[in-house]
PDB file of C-alpha atoms and ligand atoms in Angstrom:
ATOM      1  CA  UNK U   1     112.519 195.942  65.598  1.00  0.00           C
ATOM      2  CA  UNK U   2     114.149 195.193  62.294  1.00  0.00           C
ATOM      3  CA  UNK U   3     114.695 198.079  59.276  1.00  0.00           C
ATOM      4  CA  UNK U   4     111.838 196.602  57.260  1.00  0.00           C
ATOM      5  CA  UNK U   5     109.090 194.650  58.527  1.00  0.00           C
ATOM      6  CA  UNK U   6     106.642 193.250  55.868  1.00  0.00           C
ATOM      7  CA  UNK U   7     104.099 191.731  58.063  1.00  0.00           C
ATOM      8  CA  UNK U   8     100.916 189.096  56.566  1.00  0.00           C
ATOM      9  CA  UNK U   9     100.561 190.595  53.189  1.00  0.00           C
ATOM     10  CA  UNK U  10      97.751 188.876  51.258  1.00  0.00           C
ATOM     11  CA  UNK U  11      97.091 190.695  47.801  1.00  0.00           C
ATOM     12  CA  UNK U  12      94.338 188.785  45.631  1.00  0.00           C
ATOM     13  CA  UNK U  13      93.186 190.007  41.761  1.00  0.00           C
ATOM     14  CA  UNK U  14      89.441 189.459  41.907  1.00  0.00           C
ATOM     15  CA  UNK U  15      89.345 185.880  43.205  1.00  0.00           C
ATOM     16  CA  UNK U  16      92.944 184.418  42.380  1.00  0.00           C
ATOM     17  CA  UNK U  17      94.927 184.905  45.969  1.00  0.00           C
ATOM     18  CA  UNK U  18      98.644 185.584  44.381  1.00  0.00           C
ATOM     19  CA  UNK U  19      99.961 186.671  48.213  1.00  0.00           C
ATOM     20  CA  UNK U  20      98.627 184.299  50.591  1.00  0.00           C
ATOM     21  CA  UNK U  21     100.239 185.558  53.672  1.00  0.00           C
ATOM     22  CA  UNK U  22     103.761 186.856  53.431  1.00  0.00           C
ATOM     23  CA  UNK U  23     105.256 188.069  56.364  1.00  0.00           C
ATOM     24  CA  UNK U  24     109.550 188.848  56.594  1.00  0.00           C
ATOM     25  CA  UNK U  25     112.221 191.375  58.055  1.00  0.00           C
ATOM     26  CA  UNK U  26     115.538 192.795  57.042  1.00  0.00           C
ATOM     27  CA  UNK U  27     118.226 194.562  58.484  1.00  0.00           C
ATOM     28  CA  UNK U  28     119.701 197.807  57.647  1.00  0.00           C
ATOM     29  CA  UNK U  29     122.189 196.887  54.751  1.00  0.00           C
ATOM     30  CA  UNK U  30     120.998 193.756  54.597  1.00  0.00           C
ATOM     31  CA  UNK U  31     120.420 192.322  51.286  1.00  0.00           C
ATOM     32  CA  UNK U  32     117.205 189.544  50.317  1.00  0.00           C
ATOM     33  CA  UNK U  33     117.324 187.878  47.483  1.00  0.00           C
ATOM     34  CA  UNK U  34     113.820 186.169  46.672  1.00  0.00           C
ATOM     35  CA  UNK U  35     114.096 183.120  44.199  1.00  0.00           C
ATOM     36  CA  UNK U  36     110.831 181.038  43.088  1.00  0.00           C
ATOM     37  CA  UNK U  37     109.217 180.391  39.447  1.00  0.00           C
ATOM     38  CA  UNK U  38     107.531 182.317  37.534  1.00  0.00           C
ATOM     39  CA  UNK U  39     104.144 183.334  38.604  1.00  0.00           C
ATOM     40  CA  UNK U  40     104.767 182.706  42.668  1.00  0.00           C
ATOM     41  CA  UNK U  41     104.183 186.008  43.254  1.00  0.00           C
ATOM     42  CA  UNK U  42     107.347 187.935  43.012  1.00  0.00           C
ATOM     43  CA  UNK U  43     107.102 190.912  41.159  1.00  0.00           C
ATOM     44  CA  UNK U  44     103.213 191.475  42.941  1.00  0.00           C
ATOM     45  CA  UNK U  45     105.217 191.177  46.405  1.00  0.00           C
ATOM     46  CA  UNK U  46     107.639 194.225  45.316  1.00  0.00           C
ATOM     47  CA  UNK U  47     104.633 196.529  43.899  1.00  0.00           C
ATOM     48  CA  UNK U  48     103.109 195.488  47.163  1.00  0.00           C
ATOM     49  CA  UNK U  49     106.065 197.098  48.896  1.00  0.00           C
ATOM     50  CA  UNK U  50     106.272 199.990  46.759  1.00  0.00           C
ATOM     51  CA  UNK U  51     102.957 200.658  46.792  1.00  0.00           C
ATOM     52  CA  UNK U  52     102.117 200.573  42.971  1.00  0.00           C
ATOM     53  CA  UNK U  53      99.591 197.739  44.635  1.00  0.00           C
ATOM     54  CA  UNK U  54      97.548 197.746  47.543  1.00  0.00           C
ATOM     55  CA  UNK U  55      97.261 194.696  49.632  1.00  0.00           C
ATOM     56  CA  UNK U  56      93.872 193.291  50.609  1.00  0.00           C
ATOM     57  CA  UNK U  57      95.773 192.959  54.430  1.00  0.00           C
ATOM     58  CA  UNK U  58      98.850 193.583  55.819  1.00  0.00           C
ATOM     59  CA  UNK U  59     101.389 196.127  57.449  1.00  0.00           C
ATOM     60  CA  UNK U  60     104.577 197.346  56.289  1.00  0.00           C
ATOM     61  CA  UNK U  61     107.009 198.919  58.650  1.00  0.00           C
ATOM     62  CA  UNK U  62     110.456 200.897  57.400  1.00  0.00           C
ATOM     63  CA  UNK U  63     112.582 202.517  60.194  1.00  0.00           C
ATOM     64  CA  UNK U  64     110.025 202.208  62.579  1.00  0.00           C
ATOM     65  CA  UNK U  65     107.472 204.226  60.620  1.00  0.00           C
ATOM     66  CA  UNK U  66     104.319 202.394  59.825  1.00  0.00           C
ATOM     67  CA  UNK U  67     103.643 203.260  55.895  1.00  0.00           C
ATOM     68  CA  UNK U  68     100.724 200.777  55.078  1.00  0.00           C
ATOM     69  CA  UNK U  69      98.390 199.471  57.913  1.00  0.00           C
ATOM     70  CA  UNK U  70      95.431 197.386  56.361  1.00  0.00           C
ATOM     71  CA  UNK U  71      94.075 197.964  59.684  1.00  0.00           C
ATOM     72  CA  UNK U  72      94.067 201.317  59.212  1.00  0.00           C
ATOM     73  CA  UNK U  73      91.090 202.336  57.431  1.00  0.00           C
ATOM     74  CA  UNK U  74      92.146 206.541  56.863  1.00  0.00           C
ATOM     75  CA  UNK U  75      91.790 207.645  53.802  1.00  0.00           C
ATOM     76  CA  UNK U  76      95.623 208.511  52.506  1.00  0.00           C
ATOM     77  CA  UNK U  77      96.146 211.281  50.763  1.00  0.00           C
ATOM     78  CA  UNK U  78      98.537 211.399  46.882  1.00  0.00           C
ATOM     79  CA  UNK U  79     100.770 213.334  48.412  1.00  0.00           C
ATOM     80  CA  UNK U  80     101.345 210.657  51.493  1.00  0.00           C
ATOM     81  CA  UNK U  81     101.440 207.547  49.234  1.00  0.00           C
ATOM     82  CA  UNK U  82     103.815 209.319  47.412  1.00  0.00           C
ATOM     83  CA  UNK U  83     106.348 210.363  50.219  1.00  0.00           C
ATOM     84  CA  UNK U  84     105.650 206.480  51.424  1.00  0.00           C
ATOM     85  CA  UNK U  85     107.012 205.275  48.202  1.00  0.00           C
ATOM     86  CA  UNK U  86     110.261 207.759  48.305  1.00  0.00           C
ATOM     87  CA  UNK U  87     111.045 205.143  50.900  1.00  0.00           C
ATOM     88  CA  UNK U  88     111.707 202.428  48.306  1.00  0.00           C
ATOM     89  CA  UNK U  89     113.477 202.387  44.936  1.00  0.00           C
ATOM     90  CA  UNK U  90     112.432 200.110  42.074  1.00  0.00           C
ATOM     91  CA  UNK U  91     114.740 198.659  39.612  1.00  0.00           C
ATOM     92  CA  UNK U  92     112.547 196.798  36.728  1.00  0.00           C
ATOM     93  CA  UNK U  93     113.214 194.377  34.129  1.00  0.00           C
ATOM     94  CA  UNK U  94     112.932 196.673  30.857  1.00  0.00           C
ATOM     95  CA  UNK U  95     115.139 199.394  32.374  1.00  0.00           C
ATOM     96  CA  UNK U  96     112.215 202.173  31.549  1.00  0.00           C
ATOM     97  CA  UNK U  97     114.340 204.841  30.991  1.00  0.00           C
ATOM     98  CA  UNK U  98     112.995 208.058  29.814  1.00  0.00           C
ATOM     99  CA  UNK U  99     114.285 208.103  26.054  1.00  0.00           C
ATOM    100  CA  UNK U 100     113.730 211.442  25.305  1.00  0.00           C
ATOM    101  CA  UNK U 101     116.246 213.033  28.339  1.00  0.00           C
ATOM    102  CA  UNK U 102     119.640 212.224  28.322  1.00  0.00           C
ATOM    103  CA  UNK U 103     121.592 210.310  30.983  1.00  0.00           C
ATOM    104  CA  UNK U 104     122.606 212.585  33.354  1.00  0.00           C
ATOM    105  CA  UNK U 105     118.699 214.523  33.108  1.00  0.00           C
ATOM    106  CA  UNK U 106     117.136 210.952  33.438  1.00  0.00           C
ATOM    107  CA  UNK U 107     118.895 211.001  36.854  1.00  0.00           C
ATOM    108  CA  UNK U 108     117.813 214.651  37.775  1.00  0.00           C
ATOM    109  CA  UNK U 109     114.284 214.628  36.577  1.00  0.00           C
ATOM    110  CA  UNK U 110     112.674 213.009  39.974  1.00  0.00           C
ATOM    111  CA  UNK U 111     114.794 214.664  42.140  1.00  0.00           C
ATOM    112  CA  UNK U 112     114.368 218.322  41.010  1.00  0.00           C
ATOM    113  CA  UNK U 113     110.453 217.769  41.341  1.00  0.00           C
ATOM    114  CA  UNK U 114     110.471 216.622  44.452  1.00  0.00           C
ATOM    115  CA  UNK U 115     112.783 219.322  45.599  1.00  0.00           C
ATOM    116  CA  UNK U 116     110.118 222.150  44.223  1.00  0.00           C
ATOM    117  CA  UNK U 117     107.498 220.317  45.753  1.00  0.00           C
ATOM    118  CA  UNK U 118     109.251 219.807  49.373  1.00  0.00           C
ATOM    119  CA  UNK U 119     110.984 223.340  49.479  1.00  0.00           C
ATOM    120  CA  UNK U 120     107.230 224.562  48.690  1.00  0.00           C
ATOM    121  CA  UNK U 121     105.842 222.747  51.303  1.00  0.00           C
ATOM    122  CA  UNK U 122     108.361 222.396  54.015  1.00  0.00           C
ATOM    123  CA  UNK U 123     111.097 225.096  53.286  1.00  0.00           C
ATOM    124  CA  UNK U 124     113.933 222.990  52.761  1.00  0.00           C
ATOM    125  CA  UNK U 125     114.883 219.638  50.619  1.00  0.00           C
ATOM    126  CA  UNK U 126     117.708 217.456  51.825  1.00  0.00           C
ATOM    127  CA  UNK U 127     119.288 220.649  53.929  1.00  0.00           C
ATOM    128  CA  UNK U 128     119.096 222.998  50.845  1.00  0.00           C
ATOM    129  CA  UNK U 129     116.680 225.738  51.293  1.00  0.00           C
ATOM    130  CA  UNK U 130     116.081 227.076  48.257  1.00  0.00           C
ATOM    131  CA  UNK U 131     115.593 225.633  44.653  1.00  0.00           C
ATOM    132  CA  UNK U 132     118.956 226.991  43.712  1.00  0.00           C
ATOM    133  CA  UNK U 133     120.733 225.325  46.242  1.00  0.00           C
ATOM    134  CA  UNK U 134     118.695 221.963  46.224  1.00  0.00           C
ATOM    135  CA  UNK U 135     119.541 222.084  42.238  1.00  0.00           C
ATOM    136  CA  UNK U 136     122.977 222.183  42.725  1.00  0.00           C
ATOM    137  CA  UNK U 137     123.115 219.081  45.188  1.00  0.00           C
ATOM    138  CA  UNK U 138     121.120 217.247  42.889  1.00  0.00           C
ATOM    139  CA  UNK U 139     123.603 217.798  40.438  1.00  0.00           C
ATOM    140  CA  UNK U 140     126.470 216.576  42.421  1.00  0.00           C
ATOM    141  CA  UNK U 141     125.035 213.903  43.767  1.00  0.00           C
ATOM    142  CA  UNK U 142     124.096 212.767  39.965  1.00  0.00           C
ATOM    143  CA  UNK U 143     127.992 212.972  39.185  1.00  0.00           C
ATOM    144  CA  UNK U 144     128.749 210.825  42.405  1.00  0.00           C
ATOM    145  CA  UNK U 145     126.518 207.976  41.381  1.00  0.00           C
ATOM    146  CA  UNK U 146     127.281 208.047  37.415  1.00  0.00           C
ATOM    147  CA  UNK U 147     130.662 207.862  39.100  1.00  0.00           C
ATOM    148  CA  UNK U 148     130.081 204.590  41.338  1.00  0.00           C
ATOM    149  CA  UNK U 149     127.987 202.764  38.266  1.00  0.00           C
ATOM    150  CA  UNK U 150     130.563 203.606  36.153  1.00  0.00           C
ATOM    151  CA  UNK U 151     129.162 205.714  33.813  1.00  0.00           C
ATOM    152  CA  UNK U 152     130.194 209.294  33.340  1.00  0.00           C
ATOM    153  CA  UNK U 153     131.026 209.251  29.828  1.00  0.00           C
ATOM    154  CA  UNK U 154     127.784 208.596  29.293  1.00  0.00           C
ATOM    155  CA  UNK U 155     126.676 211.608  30.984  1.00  0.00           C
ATOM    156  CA  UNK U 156     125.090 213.364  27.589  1.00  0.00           C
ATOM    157  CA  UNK U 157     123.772 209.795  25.686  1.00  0.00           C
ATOM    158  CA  UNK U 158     120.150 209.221  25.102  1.00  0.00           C
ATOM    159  CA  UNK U 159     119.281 206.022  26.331  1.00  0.00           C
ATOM    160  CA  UNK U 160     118.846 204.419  22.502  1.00  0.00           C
ATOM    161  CA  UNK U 161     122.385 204.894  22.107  1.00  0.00           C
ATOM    162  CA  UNK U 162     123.491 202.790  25.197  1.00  0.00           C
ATOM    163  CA  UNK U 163     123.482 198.715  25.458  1.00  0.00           C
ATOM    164  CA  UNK U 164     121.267 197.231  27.777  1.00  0.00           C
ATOM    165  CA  UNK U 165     123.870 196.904  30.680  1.00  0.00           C
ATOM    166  CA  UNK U 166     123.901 200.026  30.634  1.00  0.00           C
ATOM    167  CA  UNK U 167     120.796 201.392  30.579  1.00  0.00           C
ATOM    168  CA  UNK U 168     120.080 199.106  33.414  1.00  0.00           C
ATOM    169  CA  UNK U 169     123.275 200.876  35.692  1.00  0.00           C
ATOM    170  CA  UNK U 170     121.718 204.571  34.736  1.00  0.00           C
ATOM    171  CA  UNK U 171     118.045 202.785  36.147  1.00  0.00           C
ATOM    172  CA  UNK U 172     120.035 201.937  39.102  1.00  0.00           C
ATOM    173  CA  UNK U 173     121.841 205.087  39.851  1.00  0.00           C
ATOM    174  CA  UNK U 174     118.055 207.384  38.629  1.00  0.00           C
ATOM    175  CA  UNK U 175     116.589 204.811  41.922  1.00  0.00           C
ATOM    176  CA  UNK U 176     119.508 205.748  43.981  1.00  0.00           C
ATOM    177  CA  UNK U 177     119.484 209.728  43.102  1.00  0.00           C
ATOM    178  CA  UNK U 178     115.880 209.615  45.367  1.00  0.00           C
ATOM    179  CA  UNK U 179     117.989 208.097  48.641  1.00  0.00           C
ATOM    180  CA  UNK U 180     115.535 205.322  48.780  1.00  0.00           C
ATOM    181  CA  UNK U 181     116.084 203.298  52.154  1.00  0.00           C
ATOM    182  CA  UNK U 182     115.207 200.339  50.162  1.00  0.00           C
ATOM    183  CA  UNK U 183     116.262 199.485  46.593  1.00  0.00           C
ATOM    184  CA  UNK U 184     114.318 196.981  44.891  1.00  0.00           C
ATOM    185  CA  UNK U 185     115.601 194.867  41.993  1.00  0.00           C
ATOM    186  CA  UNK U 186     112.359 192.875  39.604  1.00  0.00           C
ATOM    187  CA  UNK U 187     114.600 190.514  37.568  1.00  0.00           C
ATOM    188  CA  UNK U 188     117.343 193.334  36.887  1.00  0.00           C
ATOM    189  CA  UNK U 189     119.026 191.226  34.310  1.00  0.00           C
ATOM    190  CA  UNK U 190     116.324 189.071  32.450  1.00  0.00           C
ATOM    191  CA  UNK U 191     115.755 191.745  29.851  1.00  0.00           C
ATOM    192  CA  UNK U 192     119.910 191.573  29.002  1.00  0.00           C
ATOM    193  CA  UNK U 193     122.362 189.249  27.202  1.00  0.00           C
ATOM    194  CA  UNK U 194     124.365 187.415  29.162  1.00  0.00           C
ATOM    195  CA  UNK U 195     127.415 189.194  28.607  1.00  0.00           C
ATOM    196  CA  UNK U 196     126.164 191.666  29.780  1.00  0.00           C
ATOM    197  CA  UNK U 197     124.434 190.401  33.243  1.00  0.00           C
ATOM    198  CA  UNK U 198     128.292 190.662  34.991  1.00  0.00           C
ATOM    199  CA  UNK U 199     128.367 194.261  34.793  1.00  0.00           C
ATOM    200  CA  UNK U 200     124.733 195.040  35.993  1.00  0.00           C
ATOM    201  CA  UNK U 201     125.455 192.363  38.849  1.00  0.00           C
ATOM    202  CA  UNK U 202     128.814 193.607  40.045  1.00  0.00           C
ATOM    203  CA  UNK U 203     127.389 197.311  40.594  1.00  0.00           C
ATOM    204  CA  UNK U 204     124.410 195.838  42.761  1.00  0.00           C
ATOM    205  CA  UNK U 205     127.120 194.060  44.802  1.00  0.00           C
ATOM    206  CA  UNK U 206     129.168 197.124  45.097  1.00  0.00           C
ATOM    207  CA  UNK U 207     126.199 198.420  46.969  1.00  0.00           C
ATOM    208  CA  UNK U 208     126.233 195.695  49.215  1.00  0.00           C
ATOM    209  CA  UNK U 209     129.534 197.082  50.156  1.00  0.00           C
ATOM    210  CA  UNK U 210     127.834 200.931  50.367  1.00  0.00           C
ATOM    211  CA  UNK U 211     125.241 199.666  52.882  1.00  0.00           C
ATOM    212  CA  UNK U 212     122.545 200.124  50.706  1.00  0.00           C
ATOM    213  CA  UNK U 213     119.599 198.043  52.006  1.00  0.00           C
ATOM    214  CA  UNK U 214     118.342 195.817  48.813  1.00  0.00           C
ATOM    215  CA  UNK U 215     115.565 193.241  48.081  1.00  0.00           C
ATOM    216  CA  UNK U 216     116.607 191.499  44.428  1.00  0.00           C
ATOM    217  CA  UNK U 217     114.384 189.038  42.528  1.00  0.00           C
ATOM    218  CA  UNK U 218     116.407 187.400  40.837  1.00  0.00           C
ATOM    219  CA  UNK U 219     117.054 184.371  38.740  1.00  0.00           C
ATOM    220  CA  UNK U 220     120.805 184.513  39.083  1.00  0.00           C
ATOM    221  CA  UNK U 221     121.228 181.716  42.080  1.00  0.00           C
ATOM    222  CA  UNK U 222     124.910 181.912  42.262  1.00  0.00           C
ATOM    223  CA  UNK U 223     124.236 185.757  42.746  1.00  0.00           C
ATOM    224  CA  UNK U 224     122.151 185.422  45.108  1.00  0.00           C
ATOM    225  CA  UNK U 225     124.404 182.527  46.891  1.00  0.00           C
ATOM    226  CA  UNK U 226     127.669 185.334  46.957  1.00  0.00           C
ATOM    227  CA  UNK U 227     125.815 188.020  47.491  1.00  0.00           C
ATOM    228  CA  UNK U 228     122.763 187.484  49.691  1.00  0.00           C
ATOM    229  CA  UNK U 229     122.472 187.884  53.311  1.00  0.00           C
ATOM    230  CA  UNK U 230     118.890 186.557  53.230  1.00  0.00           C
ATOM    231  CA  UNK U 231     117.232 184.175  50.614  1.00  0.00           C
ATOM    232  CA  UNK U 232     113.553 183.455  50.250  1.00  0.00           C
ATOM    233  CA  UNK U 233     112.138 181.016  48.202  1.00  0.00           C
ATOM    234  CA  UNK U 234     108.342 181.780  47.185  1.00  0.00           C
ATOM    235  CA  UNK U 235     106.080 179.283  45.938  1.00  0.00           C
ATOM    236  CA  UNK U 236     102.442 179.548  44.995  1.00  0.00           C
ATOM    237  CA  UNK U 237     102.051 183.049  46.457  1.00  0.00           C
ATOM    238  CA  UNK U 238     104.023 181.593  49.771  1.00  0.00           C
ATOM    239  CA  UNK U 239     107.237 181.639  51.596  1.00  0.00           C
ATOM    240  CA  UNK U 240     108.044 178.213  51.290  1.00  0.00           C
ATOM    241  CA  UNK U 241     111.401 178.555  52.325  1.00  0.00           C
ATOM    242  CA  UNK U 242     113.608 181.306  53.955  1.00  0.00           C
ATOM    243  CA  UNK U 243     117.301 181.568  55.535  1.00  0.00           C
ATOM    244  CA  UNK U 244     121.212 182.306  54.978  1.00  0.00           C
ATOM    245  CA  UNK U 245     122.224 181.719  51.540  1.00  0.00           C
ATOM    246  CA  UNK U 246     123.857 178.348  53.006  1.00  0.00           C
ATOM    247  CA  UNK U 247     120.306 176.929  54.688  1.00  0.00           C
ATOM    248  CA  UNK U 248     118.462 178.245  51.172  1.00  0.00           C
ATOM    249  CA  UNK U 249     120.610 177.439  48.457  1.00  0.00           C
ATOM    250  CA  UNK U 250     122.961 175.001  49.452  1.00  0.00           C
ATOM    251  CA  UNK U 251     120.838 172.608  52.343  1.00  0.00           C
ATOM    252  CA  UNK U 252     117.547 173.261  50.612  1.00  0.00           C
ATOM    253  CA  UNK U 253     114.927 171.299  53.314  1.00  0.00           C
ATOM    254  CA  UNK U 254     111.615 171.783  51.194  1.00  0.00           C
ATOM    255  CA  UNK U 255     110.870 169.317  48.452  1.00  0.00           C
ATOM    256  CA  UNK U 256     109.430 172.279  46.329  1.00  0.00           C
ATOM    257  CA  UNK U 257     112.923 174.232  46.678  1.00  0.00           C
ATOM    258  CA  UNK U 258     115.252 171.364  46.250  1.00  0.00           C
ATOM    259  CA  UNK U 259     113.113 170.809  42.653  1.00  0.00           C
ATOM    260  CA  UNK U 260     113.264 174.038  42.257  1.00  0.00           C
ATOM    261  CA  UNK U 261     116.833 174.485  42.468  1.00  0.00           C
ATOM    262  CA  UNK U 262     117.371 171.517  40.755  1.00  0.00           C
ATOM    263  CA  UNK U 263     116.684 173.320  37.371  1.00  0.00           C
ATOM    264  CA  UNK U 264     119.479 175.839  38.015  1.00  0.00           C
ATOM    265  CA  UNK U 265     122.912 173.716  36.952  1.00  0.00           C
ATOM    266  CA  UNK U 266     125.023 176.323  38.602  1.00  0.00           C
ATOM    267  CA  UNK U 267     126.506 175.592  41.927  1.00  0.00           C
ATOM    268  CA  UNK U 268     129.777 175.560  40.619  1.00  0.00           C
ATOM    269  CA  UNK U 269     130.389 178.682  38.574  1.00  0.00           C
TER     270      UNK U 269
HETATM  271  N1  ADP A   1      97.343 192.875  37.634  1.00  0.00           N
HETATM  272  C1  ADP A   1      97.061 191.568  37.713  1.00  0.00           C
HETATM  273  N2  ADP A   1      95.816 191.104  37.487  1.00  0.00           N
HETATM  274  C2  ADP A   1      95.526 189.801  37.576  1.00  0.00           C
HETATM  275  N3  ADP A   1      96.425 188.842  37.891  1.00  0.00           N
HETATM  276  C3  ADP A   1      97.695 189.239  38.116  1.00  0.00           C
HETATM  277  C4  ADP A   1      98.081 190.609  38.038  1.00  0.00           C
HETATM  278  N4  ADP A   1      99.399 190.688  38.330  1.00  0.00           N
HETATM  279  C5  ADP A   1      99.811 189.434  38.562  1.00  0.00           C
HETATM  280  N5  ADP A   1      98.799 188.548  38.439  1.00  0.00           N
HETATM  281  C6  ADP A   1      98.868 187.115  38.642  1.00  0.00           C
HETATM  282  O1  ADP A   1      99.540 186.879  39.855  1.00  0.00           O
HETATM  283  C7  ADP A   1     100.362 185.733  39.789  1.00  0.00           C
HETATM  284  C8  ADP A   1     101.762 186.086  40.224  1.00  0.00           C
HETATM  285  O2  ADP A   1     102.341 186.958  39.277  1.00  0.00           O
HETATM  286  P1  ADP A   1     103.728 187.688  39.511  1.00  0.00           P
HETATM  287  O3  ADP A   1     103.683 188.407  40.793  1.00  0.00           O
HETATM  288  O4  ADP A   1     104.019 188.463  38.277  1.00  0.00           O
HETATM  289  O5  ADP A   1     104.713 186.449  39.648  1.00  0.00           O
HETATM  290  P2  ADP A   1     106.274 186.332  39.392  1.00  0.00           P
HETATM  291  O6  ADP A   1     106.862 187.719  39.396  1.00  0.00           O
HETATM  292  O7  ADP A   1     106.766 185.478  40.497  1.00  0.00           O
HETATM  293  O8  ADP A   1     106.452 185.678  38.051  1.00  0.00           O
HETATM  294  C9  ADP A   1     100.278 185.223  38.352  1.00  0.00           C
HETATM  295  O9  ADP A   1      99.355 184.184  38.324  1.00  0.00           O
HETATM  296  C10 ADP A   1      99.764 186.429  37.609  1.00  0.00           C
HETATM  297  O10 ADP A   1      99.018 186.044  36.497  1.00  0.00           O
HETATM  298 MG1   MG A   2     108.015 188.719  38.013  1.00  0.00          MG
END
């Protein structure tokens, strides 16, 4: 069984059906790239996943776990949707930084909660068993990622005093202090000059390298070409079109994803 399994998702806003049936795996460390215009469902699909909607149907599988079942009609509890979510990271658009912490606590603030809140419940948070200890791991592991997104100096900024690159590499690290098995990227570099798109894009690839599993919307097609293990193209709340980079991108069979494609001038760069 793959890592993820998204299985027949349908998600509908009173009588507009914006997920008519989306069903697709991935691999741990595998990274999908979903392409398609605006308004074919995109950015519904990842709140799907991450549970900030709930689908009319569907099932969604991470590790073997079952996390949603539309089947299953229990009642969840907060705290369960909550520890489903911890299973996915979200990267948005507008960064959505906390501006009145600084760097380094914007990366700490989740973590230290959620350590109170699992030490109190199950004695222990990551291997640390008391608050203490589970503060101090936080901590490092903060360093380590300002580290890998290149950022350390930044440590003690407020947000309002960093460009939009990076404020978008602290929102990726503040996803990855939470050990998400999933990182999720809505359109990580629409919100920034382009100048500065290089810099966000080079730190998601140096995930790739780090085995993080990702899914990243994305308008960036020669990103997606280079990086991408798996690209889907959605259309009109449907997969119209899914495969290697190569089958997607270059040897696009669907009329709607050659046109598509057609508007992005880019092959070559
Ligand atoms: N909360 C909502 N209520 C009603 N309609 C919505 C809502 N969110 C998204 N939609 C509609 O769903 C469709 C898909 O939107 P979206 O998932 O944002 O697409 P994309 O990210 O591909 O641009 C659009 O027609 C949009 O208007
Ligand atoms: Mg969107």
């Amino acid at each position: 069984m793959a890592f993820l399994q998204v299985q027949n998702i349908k998600k509908s806003f009173d009588r507009t059906e914006v997920l008519k049936d989306i069903s697709f795996s991935l691999e741990k460390g595998e990274v999908l790239a979903i392409i398609g215009s605006s308004g074919s469902g995109k950015t519904t699909l990842l709140r799907c996943i991450n549970f900030l909607e709930t689908p009319q149907a569907g099932k969604i599988t991470v590790g073997g776990k079952v996390l949603f079942d539309s089947d299953d009609k229990s009642k969840k509890s907060d705290l369960e949707i909550r520890k489903n979510r911890l299973h996915f990271g979200m990267v948005f658009q507008s960064f959505n930084l906390f501006p009145q912490y600084t760097v380094f606590n914007n990366l700490i603030l989740a973590p230290n909660l959620m350590a109170k809140e699992q030490i109190k419940q199950n004695g222990e948070y990551m291997g640390a068993k008391t608050y203490k200890e589970a503060q101090q791991k936080i901590n490092e592991e903060a360093e380590a990622l300002l580290k890998k997104v290149g950022l350390t100096e930044k440590r003690d900024e407020y947000p309002c005093n960093l460009s939009g690159g990076q404020q978008q590499r602290v929102a990726i690290a503040r996803a990855l202090a939470l050990n998400p098995d999933v990182l999720c990227f809505d359109e990580p570099t629409s919100a920034l000059d382009p100048e500065l798109t290089g810099e966000v894009l080079n730190v998601i690839k140096g995930l790739k390298s780090s085995d993080s599993t990702m899914i990243v919307v994305t308008h960036e097609i020669s990103f997606a070409r280079d990086v991408a293990d798996k690209v889907i193209f959605m259309a009109d709340g449907v997969i119209e079109e899914e495969g290697t980079p190569q089958q997607v991108i270059e040897n696009p069979q669907s009329p709607r994803t050659q046109s598509f494609l057609s508007r992005f001038n880019r092959f070559s760069d």
